[in-house]
Backbone as CSV, one residue per row, in Angstrom:
resi,resn,N_x,N_y,N_z,CA_x,CA_y,CA_z,C_x,C_y,C_z
1,UNK,4.271,14.283,30.365,5.189,14.344,31.756,6.478,14.683,30.914
2,UNK,7.550,15.184,31.789,8.696,15.964,31.127,9.575,14.000,30.979
3,UNK,10.595,14.907,30.534,11.398,13.684,29.838,12.080,12.685,31.460
4,UNK,12.463,13.599,32.414,13.239,13.235,33.622,11.710,12.199,34.130
5,UNK,10.601,12.908,34.446,9.189,11.568,34.699,9.383,10.463,34.014
6,UNK,9.139,10.863,32.700,9.334,9.463,31.549,10.380,8.351,32.284
7,UNK,11.057,8.862,32.493,12.518,8.207,32.222,12.486,7.441,33.979
8,UNK,12.079,7.793,34.822,11.662,7.434,36.309,10.867,6.025,35.953
9,UNK,9.364,6.344,35.266,8.464,5.254,34.568,9.232,4.300,34.436
10,UNK,9.927,4.450,33.559,10.141,3.445,32.533,11.332,2.466,33.374
11,UNK,12.389,3.175,34.067,12.801,2.582,34.973,12.424,1.768,36.023
12,UNK,10.907,2.250,36.111,10.283,1.275,37.385,9.813,-0.019,36.788
13,UNK,9.210,0.347,35.932,8.901,-0.860,34.892,9.940,-1.735,34.449
14,UNK,10.873,-1.494,34.507,11.994,-2.582,34.306,12.565,-3.206,35.387
15,UNK,12.748,-2.417,36.513,13.158,-3.229,37.696,11.674,-3.885,38.445
16,UNK,9.991,-3.529,37.718,9.351,-3.915,38.703,9.140,-5.537,37.408
17,UNK,9.552,-5.529,36.498,9.417,-6.381,35.607,10.121,-8.066,35.180
18,UNK,9.936,-9.117,34.973,10.545,-10.082,35.123,11.555,-10.206,33.714
19,UNK,12.410,-11.018,33.710,13.703,-11.352,32.653,12.754,-11.388,31.620
20,UNK,11.827,-12.386,31.822,11.130,-12.758,30.256,10.529,-11.330,30.065
21,UNK,9.612,-10.739,30.597,8.576,-10.018,30.170,9.580,-8.786,29.402
22,UNK,10.778,-8.476,30.278,12.083,-7.362,29.460,12.075,-8.561,28.882
23,UNK,11.984,-9.299,28.123,13.152,-10.041,26.643,11.508,-9.983,25.702
24,UNK,10.505,-9.845,25.926,9.146,-9.995,24.674,8.603,-8.835,24.228
25,UNK,9.348,-7.442,25.292,8.424,-5.893,25.515,9.558,-5.078,25.305
26,UNK,9.453,-4.091,24.498,10.766,-2.776,25.223,9.250,-1.827,25.705
27,UNK,10.400,-1.026,26.640,9.725,-0.174,27.598,9.946,1.146,26.789
28,UNK,9.083,2.252,26.211,9.870,3.403,25.217,9.265,4.535,25.614
29,UNK,10.379,5.522,25.704,9.882,6.898,26.563,9.374,7.733,24.656
30,UNK,8.434,7.600,24.623,7.786,8.585,23.263,6.925,9.846,23.413
31,UNK,7.286,10.790,22.223,6.347,11.929,22.596,5.180,11.566,23.014
32,UNK,4.497,12.808,23.636,2.904,12.509,24.190,2.005,12.884,23.034
33,UNK,2.401,13.706,21.949,1.223,13.904,20.762,1.418,12.789,20.021
34,UNK,0.147,12.366,19.657,0.124,11.506,18.783,0.585,11.269,17.402
35,UNK,0.599,12.290,16.746,1.162,12.276,15.681,2.363,12.229,15.430
36,UNK,3.411,13.041,16.771,4.954,12.812,16.810,4.939,11.147,17.411
37,UNK,4.185,10.590,18.257,4.709,9.347,18.691,4.493,8.233,17.751
38,UNK,3.500,8.555,16.491,3.498,7.637,15.381,4.861,7.641,14.880
39,UNK,5.286,8.370,14.370,6.475,8.653,13.803,7.908,8.333,14.416
40,UNK,7.771,8.321,15.672,9.159,7.886,16.674,8.477,6.183,16.536
41,UNK,7.684,5.662,16.816,7.464,4.339,16.892,7.838,3.751,15.434
42,UNK,7.130,4.259,14.388,7.744,3.686,12.994,8.727,3.855,12.547
43,UNK,9.654,4.662,13.202,10.998,4.807,13.007,11.739,3.575,13.836
44,UNK,11.303,3.491,15.214,12.164,2.764,15.957,12.205,1.575,15.673
45,UNK,11.195,0.891,14.953,10.885,-0.136,14.526,11.773,-0.926,13.575
46,UNK,11.836,0.073,13.016,12.987,0.089,11.547,14.236,-0.563,11.933
47,UNK,14.407,-0.061,13.169,16.115,-0.236,13.635,16.027,0.377,15.291
48,UNK,15.461,-1.119,16.149,15.425,-0.570,17.375,16.794,-0.246,18.367
49,UNK,18.105,-0.796,17.176,19.175,-0.975,18.207,19.841,0.790,18.211
50,UNK,19.336,1.324,17.023,20.095,2.866,17.003,19.222,3.781,17.946
51,UNK,18.627,3.199,18.700,17.569,4.517,19.191,17.971,4.373,20.790
52,UNK,18.326,5.406,21.516,18.136,5.200,22.903,17.343,6.470,23.496
53,UNK,16.883,6.121,24.708,16.691,7.173,25.226,16.006,8.424,24.986
54,UNK,16.888,9.160,24.656,17.242,10.390,24.415,16.166,10.651,22.722
55,UNK,16.639,9.771,22.217,16.431,9.767,21.092,14.865,10.150,20.735
56,UNK,13.982,10.183,21.345,12.592,10.695,21.445,12.883,12.038,21.463
57,UNK,13.612,12.775,22.004,13.793,14.129,21.806,13.821,14.712,20.594
58,UNK,14.123,14.579,19.754,14.146,14.368,17.803,12.795,14.888,17.825
59,UNK,12.223,13.957,18.203,10.592,14.234,17.460,9.834,14.956,18.284
60,UNK,10.065,15.657,18.921,8.860,16.311,19.559,9.506,17.768,19.735
61,UNK,8.234,18.929,19.630,8.280,20.276,19.890,8.017,20.514,21.267
62,UNK,6.951,19.912,22.186,6.793,20.967,23.209,7.303,19.732,24.706
63,UNK,8.569,18.886,24.185,8.919,18.303,25.215,8.237,17.514,26.489
64,UNK,7.055,17.057,25.572,6.268,16.332,26.505,6.466,14.909,26.311
65,UNK,6.532,13.913,27.334,6.678,12.570,26.492,5.400,11.705,27.581
66,UNK,5.500,10.239,27.347,4.616,9.216,27.734,5.463,8.215,27.751
67,UNK,5.187,6.997,28.533,5.893,5.565,27.925,4.876,4.692,27.552
68,UNK,5.256,3.831,26.635,4.546,3.060,25.925,5.309,1.803,25.997
69,UNK,4.604,0.572,26.344,5.063,-0.990,26.180,4.822,-1.044,24.661
70,UNK,5.527,-2.273,24.209,5.367,-2.772,22.988,6.016,-4.002,23.117
71,UNK,5.426,-4.965,22.104,6.332,-6.412,22.217,6.794,-6.304,21.122
72,UNK,8.571,-6.983,21.109,9.465,-6.506,20.462,9.303,-7.396,19.331
73,UNK,8.285,-8.544,19.379,7.899,-9.384,17.934,7.507,-8.416,16.604
74,UNK,6.875,-6.923,17.324,6.858,-6.067,16.192,7.638,-5.242,15.574
75,UNK,8.695,-5.604,16.013,9.937,-4.672,15.803,10.832,-5.572,14.928
76,UNK,10.760,-6.737,14.448,11.667,-7.073,13.836,11.290,-7.391,12.182
77,UNK,12.332,-7.238,11.692,12.233,-6.853,9.550,11.707,-7.894,9.426
78,UNK,10.776,-7.705,8.402,10.227,-9.007,7.726,11.270,-9.523,6.519
79,UNK,11.503,-10.460,6.690,12.376,-11.448,5.776,11.403,-11.103,4.372
80,UNK,12.479,-10.922,3.655,11.877,-10.878,2.006,11.449,-12.586,1.741
81,UNK,10.862,-12.656,1.152,10.333,-13.519,0.229,11.433,-14.250,-0.364
82,UNK,11.650,-15.450,0.111,12.993,-16.496,-0.756,11.755,-16.846,-1.830
83,UNK,12.837,-17.012,-3.078,12.488,-17.534,-4.312,12.773,-18.961,-4.437
84,UNK,12.192,-19.646,-4.701,12.749,-20.996,-5.084,12.738,-21.732,-6.050
85,UNK,13.247,-22.176,-6.748,13.264,-22.824,-8.086,13.219,-23.733,-7.916
86,UNK,12.503,-24.962,-8.817,12.260,-26.131,-9.149,12.514,-26.355,-10.464
87,UNK,13.671,-27.683,-10.526,13.776,-27.921,-11.825,12.966,-29.138,-12.075
88,UNK,12.714,-29.146,-13.693,11.913,-30.321,-14.244,13.224,-31.085,-14.347
89,UNK,12.301,-32.530,-14.262,13.184,-33.353,-14.760,12.519,-34.366,-15.811
């Protein structure tokens, strides 16, 4: 589908969803081709706040898109393991 068609689908999902659903899922416009979509999603997960709907256009050559819902918990940065020192007494 075109970008505008995908944007309409995303807006419909958002308007039909509860606040709770919107708080636990991202609704993304992604490239239609699997390889391009995978790259986009991987980059998105690293920094969701730096992406806007139009960001997907940089990841595709044929300008065909689809809409995908992903859990926000999958996009949280993994906390580095904290080292704890135990002192011998």
